[in-house]
Short mmCIF file of C-alpha atoms in Angstrom, two decimals:
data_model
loop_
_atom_site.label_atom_id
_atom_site.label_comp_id
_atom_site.label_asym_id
_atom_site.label_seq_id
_atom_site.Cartn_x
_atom_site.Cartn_y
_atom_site.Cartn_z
CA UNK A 1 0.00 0.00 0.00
CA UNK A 2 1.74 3.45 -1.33
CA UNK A 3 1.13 5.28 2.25
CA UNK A 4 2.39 8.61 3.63
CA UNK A 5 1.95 9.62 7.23
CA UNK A 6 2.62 13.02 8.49
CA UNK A 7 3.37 13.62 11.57
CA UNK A 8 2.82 17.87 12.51
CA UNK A 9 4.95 19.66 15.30
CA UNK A 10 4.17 21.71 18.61
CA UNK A 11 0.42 23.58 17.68
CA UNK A 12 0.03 22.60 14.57
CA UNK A 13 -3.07 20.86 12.92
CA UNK A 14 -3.86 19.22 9.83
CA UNK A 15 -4.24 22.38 8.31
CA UNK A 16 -1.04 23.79 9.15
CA UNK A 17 1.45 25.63 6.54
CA UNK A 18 2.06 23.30 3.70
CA UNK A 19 -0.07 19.94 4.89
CA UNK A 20 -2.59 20.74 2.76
CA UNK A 21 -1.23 21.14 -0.20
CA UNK A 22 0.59 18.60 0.04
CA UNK A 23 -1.95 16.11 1.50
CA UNK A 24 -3.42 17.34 -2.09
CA UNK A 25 -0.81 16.68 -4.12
CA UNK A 26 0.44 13.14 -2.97
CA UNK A 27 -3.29 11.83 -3.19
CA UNK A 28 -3.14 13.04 -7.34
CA UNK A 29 -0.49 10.83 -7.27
CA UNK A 30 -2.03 7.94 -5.74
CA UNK A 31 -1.20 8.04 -2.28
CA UNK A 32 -3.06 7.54 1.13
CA UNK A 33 -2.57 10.32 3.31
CA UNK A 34 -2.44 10.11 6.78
CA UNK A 35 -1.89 13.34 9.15
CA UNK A 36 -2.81 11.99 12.71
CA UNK A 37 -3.96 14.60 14.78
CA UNK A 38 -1.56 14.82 17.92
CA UNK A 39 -3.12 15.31 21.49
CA UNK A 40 -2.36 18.64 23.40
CA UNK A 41 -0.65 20.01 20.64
CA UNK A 42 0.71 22.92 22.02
CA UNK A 43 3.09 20.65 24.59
CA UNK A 44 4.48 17.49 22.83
CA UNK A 45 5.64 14.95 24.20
CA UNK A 46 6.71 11.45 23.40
CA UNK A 47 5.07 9.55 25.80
CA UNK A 48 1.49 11.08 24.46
CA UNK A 49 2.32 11.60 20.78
CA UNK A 50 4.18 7.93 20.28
CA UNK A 51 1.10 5.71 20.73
CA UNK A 52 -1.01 8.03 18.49
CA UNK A 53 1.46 7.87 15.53
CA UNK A 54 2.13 3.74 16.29
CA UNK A 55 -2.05 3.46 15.58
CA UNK A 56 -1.03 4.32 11.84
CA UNK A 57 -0.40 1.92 9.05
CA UNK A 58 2.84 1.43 8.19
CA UNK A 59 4.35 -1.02 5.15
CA UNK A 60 7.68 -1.00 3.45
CA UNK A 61 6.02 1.23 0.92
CA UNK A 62 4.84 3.75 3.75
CA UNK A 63 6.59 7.41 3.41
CA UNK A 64 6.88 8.96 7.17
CA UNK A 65 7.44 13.01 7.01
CA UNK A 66 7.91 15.03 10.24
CA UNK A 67 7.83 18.49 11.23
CA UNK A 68 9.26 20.44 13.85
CA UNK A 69 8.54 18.48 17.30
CA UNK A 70 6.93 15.38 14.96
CA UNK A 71 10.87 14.82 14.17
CA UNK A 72 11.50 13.69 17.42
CA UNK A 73 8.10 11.26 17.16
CA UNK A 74 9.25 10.27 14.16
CA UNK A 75 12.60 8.73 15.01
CA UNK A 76 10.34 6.99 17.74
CA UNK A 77 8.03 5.70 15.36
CA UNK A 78 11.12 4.50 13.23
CA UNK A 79 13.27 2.94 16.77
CA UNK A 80 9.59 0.71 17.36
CA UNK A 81 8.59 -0.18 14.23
CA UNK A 82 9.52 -4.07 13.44
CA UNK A 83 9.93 -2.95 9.88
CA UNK A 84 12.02 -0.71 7.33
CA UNK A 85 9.73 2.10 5.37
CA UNK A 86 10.35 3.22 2.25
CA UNK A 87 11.50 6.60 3.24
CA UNK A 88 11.76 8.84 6.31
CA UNK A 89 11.70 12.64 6.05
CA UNK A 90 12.47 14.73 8.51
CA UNK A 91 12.07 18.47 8.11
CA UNK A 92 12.56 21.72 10.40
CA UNK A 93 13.53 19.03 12.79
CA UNK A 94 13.40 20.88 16.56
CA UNK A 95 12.93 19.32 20.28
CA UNK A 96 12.99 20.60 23.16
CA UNK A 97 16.03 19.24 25.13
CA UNK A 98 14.99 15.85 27.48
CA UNK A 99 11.23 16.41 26.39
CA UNK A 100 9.81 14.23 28.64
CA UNK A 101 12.41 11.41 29.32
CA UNK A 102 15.77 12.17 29.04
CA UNK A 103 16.78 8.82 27.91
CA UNK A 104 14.75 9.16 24.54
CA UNK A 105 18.28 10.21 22.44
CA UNK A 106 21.11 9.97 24.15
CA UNK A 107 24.00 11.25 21.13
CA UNK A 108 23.35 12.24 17.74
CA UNK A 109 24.19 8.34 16.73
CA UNK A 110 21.20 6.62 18.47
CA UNK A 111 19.26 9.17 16.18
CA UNK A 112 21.42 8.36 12.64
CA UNK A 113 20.46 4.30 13.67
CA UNK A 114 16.70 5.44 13.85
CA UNK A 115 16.75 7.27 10.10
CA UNK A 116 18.55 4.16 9.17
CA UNK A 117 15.33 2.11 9.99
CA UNK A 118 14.13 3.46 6.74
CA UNK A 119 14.82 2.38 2.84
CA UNK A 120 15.84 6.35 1.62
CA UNK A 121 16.91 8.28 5.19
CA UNK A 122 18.22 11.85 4.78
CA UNK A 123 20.63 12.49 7.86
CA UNK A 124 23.05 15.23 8.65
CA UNK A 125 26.44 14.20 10.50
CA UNK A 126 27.84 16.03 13.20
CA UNK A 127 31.76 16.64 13.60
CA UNK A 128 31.92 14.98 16.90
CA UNK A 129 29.45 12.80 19.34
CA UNK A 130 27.93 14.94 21.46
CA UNK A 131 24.62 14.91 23.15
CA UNK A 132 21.82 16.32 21.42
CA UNK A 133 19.10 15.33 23.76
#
């Protein structure tokens, strides 16, 4: 099944910015959009957002895109998911330092090993290990 999920950041809906244009454009292409809406939107969290975003369908044909604070969610989704996607996404990536558990990325290189749970990742390196979380 040719999927996309998008997963929105910190007060955002499914109307947000550029969601619905391109919700618009991947469906005239033949894709299933999915754009979960997150609970208390306006203070994310993993331990709240992470079961919402599991609930969706995801295949090895299954595009994930996040935004903002949906980054972080999204490397969750990726680090639980018993399967690779077709491609991860992650733009205007941003997180709060130790959002609600501090243990959720410990360096920069537990986060390249989540992107890597996907077919076509896009990662930036960093020059050293350092925390980012």
């Amino acid at each position: 099944m040719k999927n996309v999920v998008i997963l929105h950041g910190t007060g955002e809906t499914k109307d947000s910015f550029w969601f619905p244009w391109l919700t618009k454009e991947l469906e005239k292409r033949g894709y299933s959009v999915s754009l979960p809406q997150l609970p208390d939107a306006n203070h994310p969290g993993i331990k709240k957002w992470l079961p919402v975003a599991l609930k969706e369908t995801y295949t090895p044909e299954t595009v994930l895109i996040g935004h903002s604070a949906g980054c972080p969610l999204q490397l969750s989704v990726l680090e639980n998911l018993d399967l690779k996607i077709k491609q991860a996404i992650l733009v205007a990536g941003y997180a709060r330092p130790k959002l609600d558990d501090p243990n959720t990325f410990k360096t920069y290189w537990l986060i390249v090993q989540k992107v890597r749970n996907s077919k076509n990742g896009t990662h930036f390196q960093a020059k050293r290990e350092v925390d980012y979380f």
